[in-house]
Amino acid sequence: MGTGHNNSEILLWDITTQKVSAVLEDEKMKNISKIDFSENGYHMISCSKEMNVVNLWDLRKQDIIKSIEIPQLECDQGIHNVEFDFVGKYIAISSGRNPYVFNTKSSELVNLNSVNNNNNNDLSCNYVKFDRDMEYILSVSENGIMNVDLICNN
């Protein structure tokens, strides 16, 4: 388990002893707002609502292995949510009015095709979730409207 803090620290907890097992620091990132762990537990992603960067961590080395800068997003609203897919190939990000998916190896943006468009483009996208088969990304706006986008494998 991990907790992000406003002093650029991420605390990793041993849930059996209920004690901190490691402290990860990123001096550049303040107010860590969301973290997520890969399914195998080897990697973690972190972000801040104040920055347009998502950090990919190798937990075995306790170090950042990649920072994905997201200049093309509407980051005036910050990054609200990040999530790994089930195999660690993709990262989903909610920022501004849209969901975004990035390839973890290449850091390239993956194209999405809207399956249903609920015309909530003026509302902030607050939550993203991969479906079980990693074919779709679900996003939820601040008023609770859900959109479904097809992930186009590049």
mmCIF file of C-alpha atoms in Angstrom:
data_model
loop_
_atom_site.group_PDB
_atom_site.id
_atom_site.type_symbol
_atom_site.label_atom_id
_atom_site.label_comp_id
_atom_site.label_asym_id
_atom_site.label_seq_id
_atom_site.Cartn_x
_atom_site.Cartn_y
_atom_site.Cartn_z
ATOM 1 C CA MET A 1 0.000 0.000 0.000
ATOM 2 C CA GLY A 2 1.197 3.537 -0.625
ATOM 3 C CA THR A 3 0.233 7.050 0.366
ATOM 4 C CA GLY A 4 1.191 10.281 -1.398
ATOM 5 C CA HIS A 5 1.878 13.466 0.517
ATOM 6 C CA ASN A 6 2.252 17.191 -0.096
ATOM 7 C CA ASN A 7 5.950 17.159 0.837
ATOM 8 C CA SER A 8 6.963 15.159 -2.305
ATOM 9 C CA GLU A 9 7.098 11.876 -0.390
ATOM 10 C CA ILE A 10 5.385 8.600 -1.128
ATOM 11 C CA LEU A 11 5.212 6.243 1.828
ATOM 12 C CA LEU A 12 5.079 2.524 1.100
ATOM 13 C CA TRP A 13 3.445 0.546 3.881
ATOM 14 C CA ASP A 14 3.816 -3.063 4.975
ATOM 15 C CA ILE A 15 0.200 -3.919 5.699
ATOM 16 C CA THR A 16 1.090 -6.901 7.909
ATOM 17 C CA THR A 17 3.207 -4.829 10.314
ATOM 18 C CA GLN A 18 1.332 -1.564 9.656
ATOM 19 C CA LYS A 19 4.674 0.244 9.415
ATOM 20 C CA VAL A 20 6.374 2.264 6.689
ATOM 21 C CA SER A 21 8.658 -0.013 4.685
ATOM 22 C CA ALA A 22 10.071 2.620 2.297
ATOM 23 C CA VAL A 23 9.963 6.350 1.621
ATOM 24 C CA LEU A 24 10.230 7.438 -2.017
ATOM 25 C CA GLU A 25 11.002 11.070 -2.816
ATOM 26 C CA ASP A 26 10.565 13.189 -5.895
ATOM 27 C CA GLU A 27 11.789 16.705 -5.154
ATOM 28 C CA LYS A 28 10.122 18.078 -8.302
ATOM 29 C CA MET A 29 6.636 16.778 -7.557
ATOM 30 C CA LYS A 30 4.701 18.361 -4.717
ATOM 31 C CA ASN A 31 1.220 17.457 -3.512
ATOM 32 C CA ILE A 32 1.115 13.921 -4.837
ATOM 33 C CA SER A 33 -2.559 13.358 -5.552
ATOM 34 C CA LYS A 34 -2.762 9.828 -6.969
ATOM 35 C CA ILE A 35 -0.689 6.677 -7.121
ATOM 36 C CA ASP A 36 -1.419 3.291 -8.648
ATOM 37 C CA PHE A 37 0.431 -0.030 -8.617
ATOM 38 C CA SER A 38 1.006 -2.430 -11.483
ATOM 39 C CA GLU A 39 -0.675 -5.791 -11.173
ATOM 40 C CA ASN A 40 2.662 -7.575 -10.511
ATOM 41 C CA GLY A 41 3.616 -5.038 -7.824
ATOM 42 C CA TYR A 42 6.940 -4.123 -9.458
ATOM 43 C CA HIS A 43 5.913 -0.688 -10.710
ATOM 44 C CA MET A 44 3.991 2.334 -9.499
ATOM 45 C CA ILE A 45 2.786 5.534 -11.152
ATOM 46 C CA SER A 46 2.342 8.843 -9.374
ATOM 47 C CA CYS A 47 1.024 12.262 -10.320
ATOM 48 C CA SER A 48 0.175 15.650 -8.894
ATOM 49 C CA LYS A 49 -2.789 17.897 -9.636
ATOM 50 C CA GLU A 50 -0.283 20.752 -9.908
ATOM 51 C CA MET A 51 1.962 19.252 -12.594
ATOM 52 C CA ASN A 52 1.596 17.745 -16.045
ATOM 53 C CA VAL A 53 3.941 14.833 -15.338
ATOM 54 C CA VAL A 54 3.288 11.192 -14.510
ATOM 55 C CA ASN A 55 6.200 9.317 -12.939
ATOM 56 C CA LEU A 56 6.750 5.604 -13.522
ATOM 57 C CA TRP A 57 8.615 3.968 -10.635
ATOM 58 C CA ASP A 58 10.503 0.685 -10.372
ATOM 59 C CA LEU A 59 9.705 -0.369 -6.814
ATOM 60 C CA ARG A 60 12.492 -2.969 -6.774
ATOM 61 C CA LYS A 61 15.029 -0.161 -7.277
ATOM 62 C CA GLN A 62 12.883 2.444 -5.496
ATOM 63 C CA ASP A 63 13.591 4.898 -8.284
ATOM 64 C CA ILE A 64 11.807 6.760 -11.080
ATOM 65 C CA ILE A 65 12.511 5.010 -14.374
ATOM 66 C CA LYS A 66 10.474 7.309 -16.586
ATOM 67 C CA SER A 67 8.674 10.632 -16.397
ATOM 68 C CA ILE A 68 5.951 11.140 -18.960
ATOM 69 C CA GLU A 69 5.384 14.829 -19.637
ATOM 70 C CA ILE A 70 1.915 15.620 -20.806
ATOM 71 C CA PRO A 71 2.070 19.059 -22.455
ATOM 72 C CA GLN A 72 -0.761 18.423 -24.890
ATOM 73 C CA LEU A 73 -3.317 17.867 -22.147
ATOM 74 C CA GLU A 74 -5.512 20.510 -20.595
ATOM 75 C CA CYS A 75 -3.389 20.597 -17.467
ATOM 76 C CA ASP A 76 -4.765 23.874 -16.206
ATOM 77 C CA GLN A 77 -7.150 21.588 -14.324
ATOM 78 C CA GLY A 78 -4.376 19.188 -13.338
ATOM 79 C CA ILE A 79 -4.211 15.425 -13.511
ATOM 80 C CA HIS A 80 -7.087 13.947 -11.538
ATOM 81 C CA ASN A 81 -6.518 10.222 -11.868
ATOM 82 C CA VAL A 82 -3.971 7.719 -13.182
ATOM 83 C CA GLU A 83 -4.306 3.988 -13.592
ATOM 84 C CA PHE A 84 -2.324 1.052 -14.943
ATOM 85 C CA ASP A 85 -4.045 -1.442 -17.178
ATOM 86 C CA PHE A 86 -4.024 -5.060 -16.004
ATOM 87 C CA VAL A 87 -0.712 -5.992 -17.666
ATOM 88 C CA GLY A 88 1.184 -2.707 -17.296
ATOM 89 C CA LYS A 89 1.240 -1.864 -21.020
ATOM 90 C CA TYR A 90 -0.851 1.296 -20.735
ATOM 91 C CA ILE A 91 -1.450 4.170 -18.333
ATOM 92 C CA ALA A 92 -4.815 5.951 -18.343
ATOM 93 C CA ILE A 93 -4.914 9.589 -17.268
ATOM 94 C CA SER A 94 -7.818 11.912 -16.602
ATOM 95 C CA SER A 95 -6.962 15.546 -17.127
ATOM 96 C CA GLY A 96 -9.034 18.426 -18.346
ATOM 97 C CA ARG A 97 -12.111 17.296 -20.242
ATOM 98 C CA ASN A 98 -10.820 14.023 -21.688
ATOM 99 C CA PRO A 99 -9.244 10.700 -20.814
ATOM 100 C CA TYR A 100 -5.819 9.910 -22.287
ATOM 101 C CA VAL A 101 -3.970 6.624 -22.655
ATOM 102 C CA PHE A 102 -0.194 6.325 -22.945
ATOM 103 C CA ASN A 103 2.002 3.353 -23.801
ATOM 104 C CA THR A 104 4.294 2.735 -20.800
ATOM 105 C CA LYS A 105 7.303 1.681 -22.895
ATOM 106 C CA SER A 106 7.228 4.317 -25.640
ATOM 107 C CA SER A 107 5.397 7.089 -23.718
ATOM 108 C CA GLU A 108 3.351 7.624 -26.888
ATOM 109 C CA LEU A 109 -0.231 8.766 -26.780
ATOM 110 C CA VAL A 110 -2.651 6.018 -27.856
ATOM 111 C CA ASN A 111 -5.594 6.992 -30.056
ATOM 112 C CA LEU A 112 -9.105 6.643 -28.636
ATOM 113 C CA ASN A 113 -12.364 6.444 -30.570
ATOM 114 C CA SER A 114 -15.505 7.531 -28.768
ATOM 115 C CA VAL A 115 -18.165 4.825 -28.532
ATOM 116 C CA ASN A 116 -20.709 7.096 -26.920
ATOM 117 C CA ASN A 117 -20.384 10.858 -26.690
ATOM 118 C CA ASN A 118 -22.450 12.351 -23.908
ATOM 119 C CA ASN A 119 -21.408 15.887 -24.856
ATOM 120 C CA ASN A 120 -19.923 16.768 -21.477
ATOM 121 C CA ASN A 121 -16.822 18.403 -22.990
ATOM 122 C CA ASP A 122 -17.104 21.461 -20.776
ATOM 123 C CA LEU A 123 -16.859 19.361 -17.601
ATOM 124 C CA SER A 124 -13.736 17.978 -15.997
ATOM 125 C CA CYS A 125 -12.881 14.281 -16.513
ATOM 126 C CA ASN A 126 -12.286 13.045 -12.966
ATOM 127 C CA TYR A 127 -11.970 9.260 -13.205
ATOM 128 C CA VAL A 128 -10.675 6.664 -15.670
ATOM 129 C CA LYS A 129 -10.868 2.872 -15.658
ATOM 130 C CA PHE A 130 -9.789 0.154 -18.101
ATOM 131 C CA ASP A 131 -12.232 -2.612 -18.915
ATOM 132 C CA ARG A 132 -11.146 -6.168 -18.142
ATOM 133 C CA ASP A 133 -10.149 -6.948 -21.749
ATOM 134 C CA MET A 134 -8.268 -3.628 -22.181
ATOM 135 C CA GLU A 135 -10.307 -2.729 -25.247
ATOM 136 C CA TYR A 136 -12.126 0.229 -23.732
ATOM 137 C CA ILE A 137 -11.488 3.060 -21.324
ATOM 138 C CA LEU A 138 -14.322 4.344 -19.177
ATOM 139 C CA SER A 139 -14.255 7.948 -18.025
ATOM 140 C CA VAL A 140 -16.529 9.801 -15.644
ATOM 141 C CA SER A 141 -17.028 13.559 -15.621
ATOM 142 C CA GLU A 142 -17.523 15.677 -12.537
ATOM 143 C CA ASN A 143 -21.322 15.440 -12.873
ATOM 144 C CA GLY A 144 -21.242 11.630 -13.029
ATOM 145 C CA ILE A 145 -21.757 11.164 -16.762
ATOM 146 C CA MET A 146 -19.831 8.175 -18.098
ATOM 147 C CA ASN A 147 -18.191 7.958 -21.514
ATOM 148 C CA VAL A 148 -16.760 4.896 -23.226
ATOM 149 C CA ASP A 149 -13.796 5.092 -25.629
ATOM 150 C CA LEU A 150 -12.299 2.307 -27.739
ATOM 151 C CA ILE A 151 -8.522 1.927 -27.339
ATOM 152 C CA CYS A 152 -6.915 1.840 -30.798
ATOM 153 C CA ASN A 153 -3.808 -0.302 -30.527
ATOM 154 C CA ASN A 154 -1.073 1.503 -32.436
#
